[in-house]
């Protein structure tokens, strides 16, 4: 009977990609790390990641993956032992290995053989690693010889293995006995001594937990690396130390500290080799008086190997979350319908019960949406590699700073905003940041600064990409726009509109086409992708000082807190977070003062406004005293919307309008009301820009 491994392989691919991304982040951090302690932690994490991938790939017999990761792991082991320094050249080699490993894993999971180009790349990487290993062998041998001469050498004739599996080893599907059984088949005269951690402590005994650790002694002509290979697949789940014949006393010291019971370790080692009895007692007494009574190496539980905590996360398919959000949305609509019917009955008890149910539905809605929220830091971290590679290719020095990595946004946005950010970052390095010589000549630091920043603002999430480069040359942008027919030569544009020309299709100020830019398609993609997410893009730039591109996105695409109002007996909704205040129009300004005007003087501030009746082409007008003014804000822009009447807050389930309405300005979607009627959701950003453009046009005429 064949075993279906497709599910296990899919899990392996997902987890391997996560480990490879962690490995990439670690390598990039290592390049700029100045603390030796932190650098060692990063190297250990790199080793664990690549070792886990190698072990898992071996289970599925992915030969190419095992070959590459094994030799990469070997060199990392040297770095862990302090025998090798990971410089920029080696870090670049490991970054290439990370990319090749991912390609091999994807192909192996799809049961596809790698092409010759990939195989050549793998062979080249293996060759490069081999050169480093060969070059370091002499140095390592000298180091080992010096260490043996300087430190105590033991008199043991047999091999000793200290094998301390962690608490969750059985729960994670590994049986320590199977490794001991295999060791027995590969060696001779195996003696097993077992130490039992107390099962009668403050915590209740768990039959799925491991409480055993082992001291194994045997005879063998194998090498130390061959002995360690026997325990390869359990190394991440246990403490394993090998003490060869005539071994080093430091290995013995460290291993003794893994046990709380000194009597056990003394008895176990004496059974392995009588020469250990006096050595262990001497170690325990600190080398002072061998007649002192033996004492425990440690009375603290901390001496026991650290326990691996049970996982508190659950991997769920994105499709299942999307279905849950859809069902919650339908529940919100049904709840609104039921609440409406309850009010029609006039039954106070029923109305009160529905109010409670409505609050519960709102809580469920918020909790469901949070399930899909992820930190943007994971996306930002991916650009460390992009910045490094592009800067090296262009011969520039760029330092990437990440701010607000903990800011959360909908996973849908994370996936769709990654590509626009990629184009913006590439352009910032290519067009914005100057080469080191130019920067020094201008009195700037040799290294350019690129900043990725995320934060919440007015119910939106804002992503900023800023650089300290040369900024936008507006004269050059205007000239190129006229040459390409995007604007006429006599057309006058404001600074912000000139900056936005860089997002026009086919627009580029590059003199030549390169691998990075010049075709004028990247920034066009940025604008289209952000618009599809109901977001907006702004550009701020000072020539000679740098540029900042701001991407503003709504918090979610599914369910929002809305504010509803009426225009010509039809209901319209806008996001509640964009509403600043609501006023009666006649209390703010008289009808004569706004005749043929598109702005009002609100508390000494000029506020552009737009009548939605006029925008929607409704000729019939209503009495001035019945009109209301809704003041809305999107980013730094503010405007007023003149509506017929206010309806108040409304939980809004956003429904797309379909392809027929694509490109329709000022409308971003629709929602279903409790009555079953459809209400249009308005695009506040587009409304504000429309109001401001009308105001500016009238000002120019005057």
XYZ file of C-alpha atoms in Angstrom:
702
model
C 0.000 0.000 0.000
C 1.483 3.361 -1.080
C 1.525 6.234 1.381
C 0.224 9.608 0.232
C 2.928 12.112 1.187
C 1.446 15.093 -0.666
C 0.143 16.734 2.506
C 3.439 16.220 4.347
C 5.439 17.540 1.374
C 3.203 20.628 1.140
C 3.849 21.311 4.834
C 7.587 20.793 4.283
C 7.610 23.303 1.405
C 5.748 25.923 3.462
C 7.937 25.511 6.536
C 11.122 25.426 4.437
C 10.216 28.712 2.744
C 9.685 30.279 6.165
C 13.043 28.953 7.367
C 14.773 30.192 4.217
C 13.269 33.650 4.718
C 14.466 33.639 8.336
C 17.866 32.547 7.045
C 17.950 35.448 4.561
C 17.005 37.960 7.253
C 19.658 36.521 9.562
C 22.377 36.747 6.899
C 21.511 40.377 6.150
C 21.481 41.227 9.862
C 24.811 39.449 10.298
C 26.377 41.683 7.656
C 25.797 44.787 9.789
C 25.990 43.189 13.268
C 28.711 44.573 15.494
C 28.002 42.599 18.680
C 29.874 39.283 18.777
C 27.247 37.781 21.088
C 24.382 38.645 18.746
C 26.398 37.469 15.749
C 26.854 34.064 17.409
C 23.101 33.867 18.070
C 22.406 34.598 14.405
C 24.894 31.950 13.253
C 23.276 29.384 15.559
C 19.856 30.268 14.141
C 21.206 29.920 10.588
C 22.644 26.520 11.427
C 19.357 25.315 12.948
C 17.396 26.499 9.918
C 19.594 24.825 7.314
C 19.954 21.689 9.448
C 16.178 21.355 9.755
C 15.733 21.757 6.001
C 18.424 19.158 5.307
C 16.904 16.652 7.725
C 13.371 17.083 6.372
C 14.585 16.899 2.756
C 16.364 13.643 3.622
C 13.088 12.118 4.823
C 11.544 12.718 1.379
C 14.761 11.704 -0.410
C 15.237 15.109 -2.074
C 18.834 14.348 -3.015
C 19.829 17.713 -4.560
C 18.511 19.643 -1.556
C 20.392 17.393 0.879
C 23.654 17.705 -1.103
C 23.615 21.496 -1.127
C 22.398 22.039 2.439
C 24.815 19.460 3.865
C 27.953 21.213 2.655
C 26.506 24.631 3.585
C 25.752 23.277 7.055
C 29.307 21.949 7.385
C 30.783 25.391 6.858
C 28.294 26.935 9.283
C 29.426 24.412 11.901
C 32.949 25.779 11.522
C 31.591 29.306 11.997
C 29.728 28.195 15.145
C 32.955 26.797 16.571
C 34.772 30.062 15.919
C 37.016 28.585 13.228
C 35.594 30.680 10.398
C 34.525 34.303 9.964
C 31.398 34.923 7.862
C 32.422 37.941 5.786
C 30.511 39.660 2.981
C 31.754 37.193 0.356
C 30.552 34.176 2.335
C 27.250 35.886 3.167
C 26.686 36.454 -0.561
C 27.462 32.774 -1.138
C 24.879 31.750 1.480
C 22.278 34.109 -0.014
C 22.785 32.404 -3.390
C 22.477 29.046 -1.618
C 19.211 30.188 -0.043
C 17.774 31.014 -3.492
C 18.993 27.777 -5.056
C 17.653 25.710 -2.155
C 14.192 27.238 -2.522
C 14.183 26.490 -6.253
C 15.266 22.892 -5.628
C 12.590 22.390 -2.960
C 9.803 23.725 -5.195
C 10.918 21.511 -8.093
C 11.352 18.440 -5.886
C 7.868 18.906 -4.375
C 6.444 19.100 -7.904
C 8.386 15.923 -8.804
C 10.306 17.880 -11.470
C 14.011 17.490 -12.126
C 16.045 20.734 -12.043
C 17.258 22.047 -15.392
C 20.920 22.139 -16.316
C 21.319 25.821 -15.435
C 20.158 25.191 -11.863
C 22.307 22.087 -11.556
C 25.335 24.073 -12.747
C 24.575 26.733 -10.152
C 24.317 24.096 -7.402
C 27.574 22.469 -8.485
C 29.268 25.860 -8.490
C 28.008 26.586 -4.967
C 29.214 23.205 -3.731
C 32.605 23.887 -5.318
C 32.830 27.294 -3.618
C 31.956 25.801 -0.231
C 34.526 23.029 -0.748
C 37.272 25.582 -1.324
C 36.473 27.269 1.986
C 36.366 23.921 3.787
C 39.704 22.809 2.287
C 41.294 26.163 3.093
C 40.156 25.993 6.719
C 41.052 22.363 7.412
C 44.684 23.132 8.256
C 43.706 25.994 10.541
C 41.104 23.846 12.294
C 43.551 20.990 12.802
C 46.083 23.395 14.322
C 43.426 24.826 16.606
C 42.376 21.352 17.728
C 45.978 20.343 18.400
C 46.602 23.478 20.442
C 43.419 22.913 22.392
C 44.391 19.308 23.163
C 47.781 20.381 24.429
C 46.415 23.198 26.579
C 43.438 21.378 28.102
C 43.068 18.191 30.040
C 42.900 14.934 28.099
C 40.915 12.058 29.653
C 42.018 8.433 29.996
C 38.789 6.774 28.822
C 39.070 3.841 26.402
C 35.379 3.708 25.378
C 33.079 6.098 23.572
C 30.561 8.042 25.694
C 27.407 9.734 24.368
C 25.306 12.032 26.553
C 21.778 11.876 25.098
C 19.172 14.189 26.723
C 15.909 14.352 24.684
C 13.621 17.271 25.511
C 10.162 17.043 27.026
C 8.232 17.187 23.719
C 10.309 14.703 21.723
C 7.604 12.001 21.778
C 4.864 14.515 21.079
C 6.782 15.646 18.000
C 6.874 12.113 16.596
C 10.408 11.006 17.526
C 11.223 7.930 19.612
C 14.616 8.151 21.395
C 14.780 4.364 21.718
C 14.906 3.915 17.920
C 18.119 5.977 17.803
C 19.657 3.961 20.643
C 18.640 0.736 18.863
C 20.311 1.938 15.659
C 23.447 2.915 17.611
C 23.557 -0.623 19.006
C 23.511 -2.063 15.487
C 26.373 0.186 14.390
C 28.650 -0.277 17.451
C 29.629 -3.026 19.915
C 29.295 -3.578 23.679
C 26.676 -0.863 24.125
C 25.826 -0.059 27.756
C 22.782 2.127 28.438
C 22.347 4.051 31.697
C 19.000 5.806 32.144
C 18.233 8.776 34.344
C 14.602 9.504 35.235
C 13.556 13.090 35.828
C 11.071 13.251 38.717
C 7.470 12.657 37.623
C 6.095 13.689 40.998
C 6.854 17.405 40.945
C 4.356 20.268 41.123
C 3.030 19.494 37.630
C 0.860 16.477 36.880
C 2.464 13.568 35.042
C 1.875 13.746 31.279
C 2.046 10.372 29.458
C 2.991 12.156 26.209
C 6.005 13.886 27.740
C 9.525 12.497 27.927
C 11.219 12.205 31.338
C 14.260 10.062 30.366
C 17.842 10.938 29.548
C 20.729 8.572 28.745
C 24.454 8.029 29.159
C 25.551 5.562 26.440
C 28.947 3.853 26.330
C 30.259 1.570 23.565
C 33.243 0.469 21.482
C 33.548 1.610 17.876
C 36.067 2.412 15.165
C 33.815 5.096 13.652
C 34.692 8.801 13.589
C 32.965 11.379 15.781
C 31.034 12.809 12.815
C 29.755 9.311 11.924
C 28.535 8.816 15.491
C 26.754 12.199 15.393
C 25.127 11.293 12.062
C 23.264 8.479 13.846
C 21.445 11.147 15.896
C 21.087 13.573 12.981
C 17.277 13.671 12.845
C 16.857 14.211 16.582
C 19.585 16.810 17.110
C 17.084 19.681 17.167
C 15.017 17.866 19.812
C 17.769 16.829 22.223
C 21.094 17.681 23.828
C 23.727 15.369 22.345
C 27.399 15.394 23.296
C 29.980 12.859 22.111
C 33.067 12.086 24.205
C 35.507 9.986 22.144
C 38.277 7.829 23.690
C 40.952 10.074 25.201
C 38.373 12.830 25.024
C 38.430 16.438 26.129
C 37.563 17.242 29.744
C 35.446 20.300 28.741
C 32.933 18.031 26.992
C 32.644 16.034 30.207
C 32.180 19.183 32.314
C 29.379 20.537 30.117
C 27.625 17.186 29.933
C 27.666 16.639 33.699
C 25.818 19.964 34.067
C 22.909 18.516 32.090
C 22.036 16.214 35.009
C 20.792 17.113 38.475
C 21.740 13.824 40.116
C 25.485 13.575 40.780
C 25.185 9.995 42.043
C 23.614 8.931 38.758
C 26.310 10.478 36.578
C 29.075 9.018 38.781
C 27.567 5.521 38.605
C 26.882 5.736 34.863
C 30.408 6.866 34.013
C 32.028 4.315 36.325
C 30.103 1.559 34.495
C 31.365 2.960 31.210
C 34.977 3.220 32.289
C 36.548 2.950 35.762
C 38.955 5.777 34.914
C 36.059 8.241 35.252
C 35.402 7.676 38.983
C 38.196 9.857 40.333
C 37.829 12.426 37.521
C 34.120 13.004 38.218
C 34.696 13.362 41.964
C 37.508 15.820 41.295
C 35.289 17.878 38.991
C 32.477 17.880 41.535
C 34.738 19.084 44.339
C 36.197 21.856 42.192
C 39.669 20.287 42.461
C 40.106 21.139 46.173
C 39.781 18.240 48.559
C 38.885 14.836 47.136
C 37.787 13.645 50.591
C 34.883 16.107 50.697
C 31.515 14.455 50.288
C 30.163 14.539 46.735
C 27.604 17.195 46.034
C 25.141 17.791 43.247
C 26.363 19.768 40.291
C 23.247 21.922 40.507
C 20.200 21.995 42.698
C 18.380 24.346 40.349
C 15.873 23.040 37.820
C 17.471 25.438 35.313
C 20.278 22.898 34.884
C 17.816 20.591 33.143
C 17.753 21.116 29.368
C 15.270 23.776 28.378
C 11.791 22.574 27.535
C 10.250 23.313 24.180
C 6.934 25.055 24.658
C 3.840 23.673 23.022
C 2.917 25.534 19.877
C 0.336 28.238 20.437
C -0.215 28.975 16.762
C -2.425 27.227 14.247
C -1.798 27.274 10.502
C -5.063 27.898 8.644
C -5.642 28.118 4.893
C -6.360 31.663 3.713
C -9.396 30.398 1.784
C -11.019 29.197 5.011
C -10.515 32.627 6.582
C -12.030 34.303 3.510
C -15.087 32.072 3.788
C -15.405 32.918 7.467
C -15.259 36.663 6.726
C -17.910 36.250 4.006
C -20.207 34.385 6.399
C -19.689 37.013 9.107
C -20.588 39.645 6.515
C -23.827 37.854 5.707
C -24.525 37.595 9.441
C -24.091 41.370 9.761
C -26.591 41.962 6.936
C -29.090 39.488 8.409
C -28.636 41.034 11.855
C -29.464 44.481 10.449
C -32.586 43.062 8.801
C -33.680 41.350 12.017
C -33.053 44.509 14.039
C -35.238 46.482 11.637
C -38.065 43.966 11.989
C -37.729 44.029 15.781
C -38.215 47.816 15.824
C -41.278 47.467 13.591
C -42.927 45.182 16.158
C -42.492 47.740 18.938
C -41.706 44.923 21.401
C -39.255 46.464 23.888
C -37.971 43.090 25.128
C -37.255 41.952 21.572
C -35.575 45.268 20.718
C -33.353 44.993 23.806
C -32.420 41.400 22.923
C -31.590 42.469 19.358
C -29.383 45.283 20.652
C -27.401 42.716 22.661
C -27.193 40.412 19.650
C -25.992 43.316 17.513
C -23.135 43.995 19.940
C -22.147 40.321 19.877
C -22.187 40.308 16.069
C -19.972 43.389 16.100
C -17.505 41.655 18.443
C -17.480 38.562 16.207
C -16.887 40.815 13.206
C -13.908 42.536 14.853
C -12.411 39.219 16.042
C -12.816 37.661 12.595
C -11.134 40.574 10.858
C -8.215 40.446 13.305
C -7.568 36.841 12.242
C -6.549 38.163 8.853
C -4.368 40.967 10.207
C -0.612 40.462 9.910
C 2.365 42.651 10.738
C 3.869 44.464 7.781
C 7.379 43.862 9.145
C 7.565 40.507 7.376
C 7.021 42.274 4.036
C 9.446 45.074 4.890
C 12.187 42.600 5.852
C 12.118 41.090 2.368
C 13.405 44.384 0.992
C 16.675 44.090 2.906
C 17.851 41.636 0.269
C 16.425 43.726 -2.583
C 18.204 46.870 -1.377
C 21.484 45.003 -0.880
C 21.449 43.367 -4.320
C 20.388 46.471 -6.281
C 22.853 48.710 -4.451
C 25.698 46.262 -5.200
C 24.643 46.051 -8.849
C 24.616 49.849 -9.213
C 27.773 50.398 -7.157
C 25.922 52.418 -4.529
C 25.874 52.279 -0.745
C 22.377 52.214 0.746
C 21.279 51.731 4.343
C 17.687 50.545 4.819
C 15.799 51.687 7.924
C 12.493 50.056 8.882
C 10.028 51.892 11.139
C 6.654 50.602 12.322
C 7.258 46.953 11.437
C 4.670 45.938 14.058
C 1.876 47.832 12.226
C -0.888 45.399 11.280
C -2.941 45.340 8.101
C -5.155 42.940 6.189
C -3.243 40.024 4.637
C -4.911 40.832 1.311
C -3.113 44.177 1.346
C 0.201 42.585 2.326
C 0.108 40.369 -0.751
C -0.982 43.113 -3.161
C 1.179 45.936 -1.819
C 4.426 43.969 -2.047
C 4.760 44.432 -5.819
C 4.153 48.225 -5.783
C 6.664 48.606 -2.949
C 9.200 46.651 -4.975
C 8.944 49.121 -7.888
C 9.131 52.142 -5.565
C 12.222 50.810 -3.748
C 14.004 49.942 -7.004
C 13.279 53.396 -8.429
C 14.407 55.115 -5.224
C 17.807 53.401 -5.415
C 18.216 53.763 -9.186
C 16.825 57.292 -9.796
C 16.910 58.833 -6.325
C 20.049 57.924 -4.392
C 23.294 59.124 -5.958
C 26.543 57.162 -6.261
C 29.070 57.605 -3.387
C 31.324 60.008 -5.320
C 28.439 62.334 -6.216
C 27.106 62.298 -2.657
C 30.514 63.179 -1.204
C 30.886 66.019 -3.707
C 27.502 67.395 -2.589
C 28.454 67.218 1.076
C 26.215 64.220 1.791
C 27.237 61.011 3.602
C 28.698 58.389 1.285
C 25.926 55.970 2.262
C 22.409 56.815 1.118
C 19.416 56.393 3.434
C 16.244 54.567 2.414
C 13.386 54.359 4.924
C 10.306 52.119 4.956
C 7.749 53.360 7.460
C 4.216 52.222 8.331
C 1.670 53.725 10.712
C -2.077 54.190 11.263
C -3.666 57.549 10.497
C -7.345 58.592 10.390
C -8.651 55.062 9.936
C -6.121 54.252 7.220
C -2.729 52.631 7.105
C 0.037 54.757 5.612
C 3.203 53.308 4.088
C 6.037 55.746 3.399
C 9.075 55.082 1.218
C 11.566 57.931 1.568
C 15.147 58.519 0.442
C 17.732 61.258 0.898
C 18.700 61.313 -2.768
C 18.479 64.008 -5.426
C 14.693 64.328 -5.418
C 12.440 64.813 -8.452
C 13.525 67.156 -11.238
C 10.173 68.764 -12.058
C 11.470 70.556 -15.162
C 12.709 67.273 -16.581
C 9.428 65.546 -15.687
C 7.380 68.266 -17.427
C 9.575 68.171 -20.536
C 9.329 64.371 -20.780
C 5.537 64.500 -20.195
C 5.128 67.048 -23.025
C 7.349 64.975 -25.347
C 5.198 61.911 -24.697
C 1.953 63.809 -25.178
C 0.776 63.315 -21.609
C 0.168 67.070 -21.195
C 0.166 70.052 -23.514
C 3.052 72.523 -23.565
C 0.861 75.427 -22.395
C -0.770 73.471 -19.559
C -0.050 74.689 -16.011
C 0.201 72.125 -13.222
C 0.732 72.412 -9.486
C 3.796 70.787 -7.901
C 1.866 67.801 -6.512
C 0.322 67.138 -9.948
C 3.730 67.314 -11.626
C 5.078 64.746 -9.152
C 2.166 62.412 -9.887
C 3.133 62.318 -13.584
C 5.719 59.658 -12.715
C 2.806 57.218 -12.332
C 1.565 57.713 -15.905
C 1.821 54.629 -18.194
C 5.059 54.577 -20.172
C 6.566 57.519 -18.320
C 10.266 57.366 -17.408
C 13.037 59.916 -16.971
C 15.765 57.284 -17.414
C 18.113 58.012 -20.312
C 18.597 54.314 -21.063
C 16.866 51.023 -20.362
C 18.569 48.841 -17.747
C 17.747 45.632 -15.885
C 16.263 47.770 -13.124
C 14.301 50.586 -14.810
C 13.771 52.680 -17.907
C 10.704 51.153 -19.562
C 8.141 53.273 -17.727
C 5.939 50.412 -16.550
C 6.854 50.027 -12.856
C 5.259 53.131 -11.371
C 2.171 52.669 -13.540
C 1.750 49.255 -11.879
C 2.055 50.947 -8.482
C -0.817 53.355 -9.218
C -3.103 50.685 -10.653
C -2.527 48.247 -7.778
C -3.080 50.889 -5.097
C -6.242 52.149 -6.824
C -7.595 48.588 -6.923
C -7.255 48.496 -3.122
C -9.239 51.755 -2.749
C -6.043 53.509 -1.738
C -4.186 56.605 -2.877
C -0.611 57.629 -3.653
C 1.038 60.961 -2.882
C 4.523 62.191 -3.724
C 6.530 64.743 -1.739
C 9.923 65.792 -3.037
C 12.555 68.477 -2.526
C 15.184 68.644 -5.258
C 18.602 67.843 -3.847
C 17.224 66.567 -0.545
C 15.141 63.506 -1.386
C 11.646 62.166 -2.028
C 8.863 60.493 -0.091
C 6.083 58.395 -1.608
C 3.060 57.881 0.639
C 0.677 54.983 0.060
C -2.585 55.292 1.970
C -4.806 52.202 2.292
C -8.046 51.385 4.117
C -7.700 49.020 7.083
C -9.804 46.277 5.514
C -11.644 45.469 2.307
C -14.426 43.356 3.823
C -16.420 44.951 6.644
C -16.173 48.552 7.813
C -17.865 50.920 10.229
C -19.802 53.184 7.910
C -21.646 56.490 8.134
C -24.881 56.634 6.127
C -26.706 59.641 4.688
C -29.415 60.291 2.114
C -29.303 62.130 -1.201
C -32.500 62.356 -3.280
C -34.167 59.485 -1.361
C -31.187 57.181 -1.947
C -28.804 55.941 0.752
C -25.037 56.387 0.540
C -22.254 55.220 2.880
C -18.745 56.487 3.606
C -16.178 55.023 6.058
C -16.872 56.350 9.554
C -13.155 56.925 10.172
C -13.095 59.616 7.469
C -15.879 61.672 9.080
C -14.607 64.632 11.115
C -17.934 66.240 12.062
C -21.493 66.835 10.853
C -23.208 70.242 10.779
C -26.465 71.794 9.630
C -25.475 73.778 6.537
C -27.729 76.769 7.241
C -26.147 77.172 10.699
C -22.685 77.453 9.164
C -23.352 79.656 6.141
C -26.313 81.438 4.566
C -27.638 80.472 1.168
C -26.557 83.815 -0.346
C -22.950 83.398 0.845
C -22.432 80.150 -1.041
C -24.291 81.089 -4.212
C -22.107 79.985 -7.134
C -19.287 79.127 -4.725
C -17.572 75.835 -3.958
C -16.131 76.710 -0.568
C -17.175 78.083 2.815
C -15.354 79.918 5.565
C -15.454 77.473 8.470
C -13.901 78.902 11.636
C -11.518 81.090 9.567
C -10.538 78.065 7.453
C -11.334 77.741 3.767
C -13.194 74.471 3.276
C -13.945 73.272 -0.274
C -17.259 71.435 -0.526
C -19.269 69.586 -3.133
C -23.023 69.106 -3.410
C -23.681 65.442 -4.037
C -26.938 66.304 -5.821
C -24.906 68.277 -8.352
C -22.263 65.550 -8.607
C -24.916 62.917 -9.333
C -26.642 65.122 -11.927
C -29.839 65.691 -9.924
C -31.377 68.961 -11.090
C -34.043 69.169 -8.391
C -32.865 71.229 -5.405
C -34.085 71.116 -1.807
C -34.530 73.843 0.755
C -31.235 75.204 2.125
C -32.393 74.684 5.737
C -32.772 70.929 5.191
C -29.228 70.360 3.898
C -26.473 68.928 6.081
C -22.704 69.300 5.803
C -20.501 66.244 6.409
C -16.844 67.225 6.841
C -14.530 64.418 5.744
C -10.770 64.011 5.801
C -8.425 61.694 3.916
C -4.802 62.074 4.863
C -4.013 65.803 5.000
C -6.879 66.745 2.665
C -10.250 67.918 4.006
C -13.514 68.840 2.303
C -17.265 69.047 2.902
C -20.088 66.942 1.427
C -23.527 68.562 1.214
C -26.235 65.894 1.672
C -29.994 65.842 2.208
C -30.145 64.113 5.598
C -28.013 62.099 8.012
C -28.748 58.475 8.955
C -25.874 57.787 11.387
C -23.479 54.885 11.924
C -23.977 51.660 9.999
C -22.061 48.377 9.934
C -21.137 48.047 6.295
C -20.347 44.842 4.409
C -18.459 45.908 1.288
C -19.692 44.247 -1.892
C -17.871 44.774 -5.212
C -19.898 46.347 -8.014
C -18.540 44.142 -10.793
C -16.590 44.815 -13.962
C -19.380 46.949 -15.488
C -18.629 49.705 -12.953
C -14.818 49.531 -13.122
C -13.248 52.969 -13.434
C -16.349 54.751 -12.105
C -15.086 57.759 -10.140
C -16.135 58.510 -6.565
C -17.743 55.081 -6.059
C -15.860 52.215 -4.408
C -18.509 49.557 -3.777
C -21.970 48.792 -2.453
C -23.620 47.306 0.587
C -26.940 45.670 1.395
C -29.139 47.341 4.011
C -31.389 45.614 6.521
C -34.365 46.485 4.335
C -32.801 44.599 1.451
C -32.056 47.794 -0.523
C -28.614 48.530 -1.935
C -26.603 51.530 -0.713
C -23.634 52.874 -2.669
C -20.285 53.231 -0.846
C -18.542 56.438 -1.893
C -14.807 56.911 -2.378
C -13.950 59.723 0.055
C -10.496 60.315 -1.432
C -11.942 60.884 -4.907
C -14.723 63.109 -3.518
C -12.243 65.332 -1.671
C -9.998 65.636 -4.722
C -13.021 66.473 -6.865
C -14.126 69.195 -4.418
C -10.622 70.667 -4.275
C -10.196 70.660 -8.071
C -13.521 72.476 -8.553
C -12.485 75.060 -5.933
C -9.078 75.586 -7.553
C -10.635 75.926 -11.011
C -13.020 78.646 -9.774
C -10.173 80.446 -8.019
C -8.171 80.614 -11.252
C -11.120 82.205 -13.060
C -11.333 84.931 -10.443
